[in-house]
Amino acid sequence: MTSAAPSSRQGGSARTGRPRSAEADRAILAATREALVELGWPGLTLGDVAARAGVAKTTLYRRWPGKSALVVDAVAALFDERLDLPDLGSLQADIEGVVRQFAALLDRPETKTALMAVVAESTRDDALRERIRTAIVDRQKRLVLLGRERAQARGELPRDTDPVASARTADLIFDVVAGAVVHRTLVSAEPVDTDWARRFAALLLGGLTAATGD
Amino acid sequence: MTSAAPSSRQGGSARTGRPRSAEADRAILAATREALVELGWPGLTLGDVAARAGVAKTTLYRRWPGKSALVVDAVAALFDERLDLPDLGSLQADIEGVVRQFAALLDRPETKTALMAVVAESTRDDALRERIRTAIVDRQKRLVLLGRERAQARGELPRDTDPVASARTADLIFDVVAGAVVHRTLVSAEPVDTDWARRFAALLLGGLTAATGD
Amino acid sequence: MTSAAPSSRQGGSARTGRPRSAEADRAILAATREALVELGWPGLTLGDVAARAGVAKTTLYRRWPGKSALVVDAVAALFDERLDLPDLGSLQADIEGVVRQFAALLDRPETKTALMAVVAESTRDDALRERIRTAIVDRQKRLVLLGRERAQARGELPRDTDPVASARTADLIFDVVAGAVVHRTLVSAEPVDTDWARRFAALLLGGLTAATGD
Amino acid sequence: MTSAAPSSRQGGSARTGRPRSAEADRAILAATREALVELGWPGLTLGDVAARAGVAKTTLYRRWPGKSALVVDAVAALFDERLDLPDLGSLQADIEGVVRQFAALLDRPETKTALMAVVAESTRDDALRERIRTAIVDRQKRLVLLGRERAQARGELPRDTDPVASARTADLIFDVVAGAVVHRTLVSAEPVDTDWARRFAALLLGGLTAATGD
DNA sequence: CAATAACCGAGACGGTACGTCAGGTCTTTTC
DNA sequence: GAAAAGACCTGACGTACCGTCTCGGTTATTG
């Protein structure tokens, strides 16, 4: 499940000339993550990334529109790699598990420093917001859907009746889970330990099961 | 309820010399908010702020260590002004109310663009993180405490028994509420409308009342 | 007789990449002289020079280490242009001529204000002193050598026997002539008029012819 | 023969109020020389001088109009102290002696770095030029006059007949001697050793005795 | 001996230039 | 025609020093 490709050539009929090096793409994204670890978002410069990747700055600008988009692509791969939903036997356990995975991901220096920054930029850049949505947000909503399916199969949650309400609830849950973990980790700057994960999962689970009707 | 003063002179024994102009502080913070509205976080420069405030750049650097800290102070005042917790008769209504207030605050151009940016910077700057905590986070936790008190008075929530657990729960709720609203607004980039607020409040309320013990 | 080029790329093997604009060099040096005329040495700023030359400040710093070095190069060209030694028929006349030329040069606003300033800076900056020596001092010693040759051809001075002593004497004469004119013009702040030039030339000529041996 | 007092109160009728501290004057001038030695002219700042002297910057500005004037006063005292004209028995020896004294003075870090700088500034500041003239130049012309008197007493030079021509010649000699030594020391940056002093004195002496008429 | 006037230290103030750095673009030569 | 190299323009950065100002407080002379 390879993550987002960089912006492919826009013009349709491009066949002639030297082809773009695929190796360069990998090197650039790896260099970006590496630089992010060492320097953090504010210290990361495209010139430095280019130098680490053994690539000219020009090449970099030919493929990404700027620093933010590059970082989104570099970080998105980590989300695919690091987040999954192993079946832990109960919805409570599954929630705890994904919460702790997500917290661990946010604790990595690459993501910790970069995620809020690109979100901040995205408030003024629609293309960037769209890139974040497709490369990160929408891809990870699968976890919510999968978790609910399993819980329904186990009988922990009722079957969906209205598909529209179902989708809205999934979005709500995603915002609550992701938002709470991000806020705990980056704003409150407190650890997401076993205790917190358990208490958060209990709160969420209580809310989900209490809301019989709506 | 005046919000955080800028970094006062660190040396304790400061009585001599020309005193700092209090007028300048006000002008600088106002200019910062104004510039934030017009230019957004990335476009905001300290030189421009100084010019708008009719103040020299050096004056600005004498009082704040940098752009981020200044913005935190400038924005913190808005949180004090814009967030309160009028008694709407029920916990559900109180939650809905504060959620919508907070969402409205995050929709203002000053905060939308700046808040995530300073949080991003704070991941690499302990002093900045501390400033955010004292100027914004800790101050707004009062809303959670007040809401719970009222709900307890109404009999909607049980009385606290263990003060330690009580404090931990307050923190959890704060992370959930603030995180969910921020994520909905800035990451998912969807509106916090009446419906969402109602459904979120119901979810949270369910979780709170379901968790009898713990 | 084009004067000193600015500091060329230090690394030897530079062939690739965009070459430095030769046009920029000319524009910068011209702008420097122009700014020097209008603002004088203390008022001259590199930012202003860059703006006049239609060039970025960085371009300027890429080629010169600072204000002083730039001014040396800018002024050196004037020395090449403005000083020569037309054959006026006698050593006395030749000395008078070059003295008045030099005084006229020192009376120009570009040189008057800048020359002493860079010499002052050079007392603490070896690289600058070396630049002054190669770009100005050594180049103008040619005038002394040429004048002596002519005088010898006319029989006004004896032929050199010892080349070492000859060089030392040339240096001495250069210091005396240049030093006296500079001191008269800038320190005593009195004009180098016909009378002064004639009396100075007579003094020097007397010294030269009196010293038969060494 | 105490050298120039700093600018006294301009208003005539000042008698009342606290008088200016004479101690401060001494401390400031000493601090100036000290800072000049350590930092050189370009690195010397009035704030630093004030701190060294244990004095407020205000006090300093109350007495001198700026950096240059202060330095002139600080340096002028050295000229008085370090230059004299002991009778060495012949005009040649006297010239050599004063030349070497002057060169030694110019080799001190205070003077080396400061002298050209204030001269440079004086080209744009008439008050400063006047201060240099009265505090330094005119005071040291005494050496020329004294040397000539002695040489006349010894019979090495003819008695003056025309007082006007006599004064003009003294000025010329002063420019030649001071100029040559300054140029040798600061521009050519070569040492004024025994040999150079002897050859220079010989040249000058030759010029003086050759010029019978005129 | 009180009033007054000028001094003093400290340090904040508005300015201005500094030299550096990053973002992007453009121009070469090489592959 | 893409790639590497590197010069280019733009514009902000944070610092330093300038010379002025505003404080609280300290000497002197004058009344």
mmCIF file of N, CA, C and O in Angstrom, chain B residues 29-59:
data_model
loop_
_atom_site.group_PDB
_atom_site.id
_atom_site.type_symbol
_atom_site.label_atom_id
_atom_site.label_comp_id
_atom_site.label_asym_id
_atom_site.label_seq_id
_atom_site.Cartn_x
_atom_site.Cartn_y
_atom_site.Cartn_z
ATOM 1 N N LEU B 29 0.174 44.125 21.495
ATOM 2 C CA LEU B 29 -0.729 42.979 21.433
ATOM 3 C C LEU B 29 -1.885 43.245 20.470
ATOM 4 O O LEU B 29 -2.275 42.361 19.700
ATOM 5 N N ALA B 30 -2.400 44.459 20.494
ATOM 6 C CA ALA B 30 -3.482 44.786 19.568
ATOM 7 C C ALA B 30 -2.984 44.709 18.132
ATOM 8 O O ALA B 30 -3.654 44.163 17.248
ATOM 9 N N ALA B 31 -1.784 45.240 17.901
ATOM 10 C CA ALA B 31 -1.224 45.215 16.546
ATOM 11 C C ALA B 31 -1.001 43.779 16.102
ATOM 12 O O ALA B 31 -1.190 43.441 14.924
ATOM 13 N N THR B 32 -0.602 42.937 17.023
ATOM 14 C CA THR B 32 -0.376 41.541 16.669
ATOM 15 C C THR B 32 -1.670 40.886 16.205
ATOM 16 O O THR B 32 -1.706 40.208 15.169
ATOM 17 N N ARG B 33 -2.727 41.108 16.954
ATOM 18 C CA ARG B 33 -4.008 40.519 16.551
ATOM 19 C C ARG B 33 -4.453 41.070 15.200
ATOM 20 O O ARG B 33 -4.925 40.334 14.341
ATOM 21 N N GLU B 34 -4.269 42.343 15.031
ATOM 22 C CA GLU B 34 -4.676 42.964 13.770
ATOM 23 C C GLU B 34 -3.897 42.377 12.597
ATOM 24 O O GLU B 34 -4.461 42.010 11.563
ATOM 25 N N ALA B 35 -2.601 42.274 12.776
ATOM 26 C CA ALA B 35 -1.763 41.744 11.692
ATOM 27 C C ALA B 35 -2.087 40.287 11.421
ATOM 28 O O ALA B 35 -2.069 39.833 10.271
ATOM 29 N N LEU B 36 -2.418 39.571 12.477
ATOM 30 C CA LEU B 36 -2.761 38.165 12.328
ATOM 31 C C LEU B 36 -4.007 38.019 11.461
ATOM 32 O O LEU B 36 -4.092 37.121 10.615
ATOM 33 N N VAL B 37 -4.973 38.899 11.677
ATOM 34 C CA VAL B 37 -6.188 38.846 10.874
ATOM 35 C C VAL B 37 -5.861 39.108 9.418
ATOM 36 O O VAL B 37 -6.329 38.416 8.518
ATOM 37 N N GLU B 38 -5.039 40.113 9.180
ATOM 38 C CA GLU B 38 -4.785 40.510 7.793
ATOM 39 C C GLU B 38 -3.836 39.571 7.067
ATOM 40 O O GLU B 38 -3.993 39.296 5.884
ATOM 41 N N LEU B 39 -2.824 39.142 7.763
ATOM 42 C CA LEU B 39 -1.743 38.439 7.074
ATOM 43 C C LEU B 39 -1.655 36.966 7.427
ATOM 44 O O LEU B 39 -0.978 36.210 6.729
ATOM 45 N N GLY B 40 -2.298 36.572 8.493
ATOM 46 C CA GLY B 40 -2.155 35.192 8.919
ATOM 47 C C GLY B 40 -0.820 34.951 9.591
ATOM 48 O O GLY B 40 0.077 35.784 9.546
ATOM 49 N N TRP B 41 -0.712 33.793 10.210
ATOM 50 C CA TRP B 41 0.521 33.465 10.920
ATOM 51 C C TRP B 41 1.759 33.531 10.018
ATOM 52 O O TRP B 41 2.742 34.165 10.379
ATOM 53 N N PRO B 42 1.754 32.889 8.852
ATOM 54 C CA PRO B 42 3.009 32.868 8.103
ATOM 55 C C PRO B 42 3.407 34.258 7.612
ATOM 56 O O PRO B 42 4.584 34.545 7.463
ATOM 57 N N GLY B 43 2.425 35.106 7.381
ATOM 58 C CA GLY B 43 2.743 36.433 6.863
ATOM 59 C C GLY B 43 3.067 37.448 7.940
ATOM 60 O O GLY B 43 3.526 38.552 7.638
ATOM 61 N N LEU B 44 2.849 37.077 9.178
ATOM 62 C CA LEU B 44 3.086 38.017 10.265
ATOM 63 C C LEU B 44 4.573 38.173 10.535
ATOM 64 O O LEU B 44 5.272 37.186 10.748
ATOM 65 N N THR B 45 5.038 39.388 10.505
ATOM 66 C CA THR B 45 6.451 39.639 10.819
ATOM 67 C C THR B 45 6.535 40.608 11.985
ATOM 68 O O THR B 45 5.691 41.503 12.129
ATOM 69 N N LEU B 46 7.557 40.429 12.770
ATOM 70 C CA LEU B 46 7.671 41.281 13.946
ATOM 71 C C LEU B 46 7.948 42.722 13.549
ATOM 72 O O LEU B 46 7.533 43.649 14.258
ATOM 73 N N GLY B 47 8.629 42.902 12.462
ATOM 74 C CA GLY B 47 8.853 44.259 11.979
ATOM 75 C C GLY B 47 7.535 44.951 11.673
ATOM 76 O O GLY B 47 7.329 46.113 12.028
ATOM 77 N N ASP B 48 6.636 44.230 11.050
ATOM 78 C CA ASP B 48 5.347 44.816 10.721
ATOM 79 C C ASP B 48 4.559 45.112 11.983
ATOM 80 O O ASP B 48 3.932 46.168 12.103
ATOM 81 N N VAL B 49 4.564 44.184 12.921
ATOM 82 C CA VAL B 49 3.857 44.413 14.178
ATOM 83 C C VAL B 49 4.385 45.676 14.852
ATOM 84 O O VAL B 49 3.616 46.528 15.315
ATOM 85 N N ALA B 50 5.706 45.783 14.886
ATOM 86 C CA ALA B 50 6.301 46.950 15.534
ATOM 87 C C ALA B 50 5.834 48.228 14.852
ATOM 88 O O ALA B 50 5.465 49.210 15.509
ATOM 89 N N ALA B 51 5.827 48.210 13.543
ATOM 90 C CA ALA B 51 5.415 49.401 12.798
ATOM 91 C C ALA B 51 3.961 49.755 13.110
ATOM 92 O O ALA B 51 3.641 50.920 13.361
ATOM 93 N N ARG B 52 3.103 48.737 13.104
ATOM 94 C CA ARG B 52 1.695 49.004 13.394
ATOM 95 C C ARG B 52 1.526 49.567 14.804
ATOM 96 O O ARG B 52 0.671 50.422 15.050
ATOM 97 N N ALA B 53 2.300 49.056 15.731
ATOM 98 C CA ALA B 53 2.144 49.483 17.127
ATOM 99 C C ALA B 53 2.827 50.823 17.380
ATOM 100 O O ALA B 53 2.737 51.369 18.475
ATOM 101 N N GLY B 54 3.531 51.340 16.365
ATOM 102 C CA GLY B 54 4.250 52.599 16.560
ATOM 103 C C GLY B 54 5.369 52.443 17.570
ATOM 104 O O GLY B 54 5.623 53.303 18.408
ATOM 105 N N VAL B 55 6.071 51.361 17.435
ATOM 106 C CA VAL B 55 7.044 50.946 18.426
ATOM 107 C C VAL B 55 8.265 50.426 17.679
ATOM 108 O O VAL B 55 8.151 49.972 16.549
ATOM 109 N N ALA B 56 9.420 50.520 18.283
ATOM 110 C CA ALA B 56 10.616 50.005 17.610
ATOM 111 C C ALA B 56 10.702 48.498 17.772
ATOM 112 O O ALA B 56 10.240 47.944 18.769
ATOM 113 N N LYS B 57 11.314 47.867 16.792
ATOM 114 C CA LYS B 57 11.442 46.420 16.828
ATOM 115 C C LYS B 57 12.151 45.986 18.114
ATOM 116 O O LYS B 57 11.824 44.964 18.705
ATOM 117 N N THR B 58 13.134 46.758 18.521
ATOM 118 C CA THR B 58 13.891 46.389 19.718
ATOM 119 C C THR B 58 12.997 46.319 20.953
ATOM 120 O O THR B 58 13.186 45.465 21.800
ATOM 121 N N THR B 59 12.056 47.225 21.052
ATOM 122 C CA THR B 59 11.141 47.212 22.187
ATOM 123 C C THR B 59 10.411 45.881 22.259
ATOM 124 O O THR B 59 10.218 45.292 23.326
#
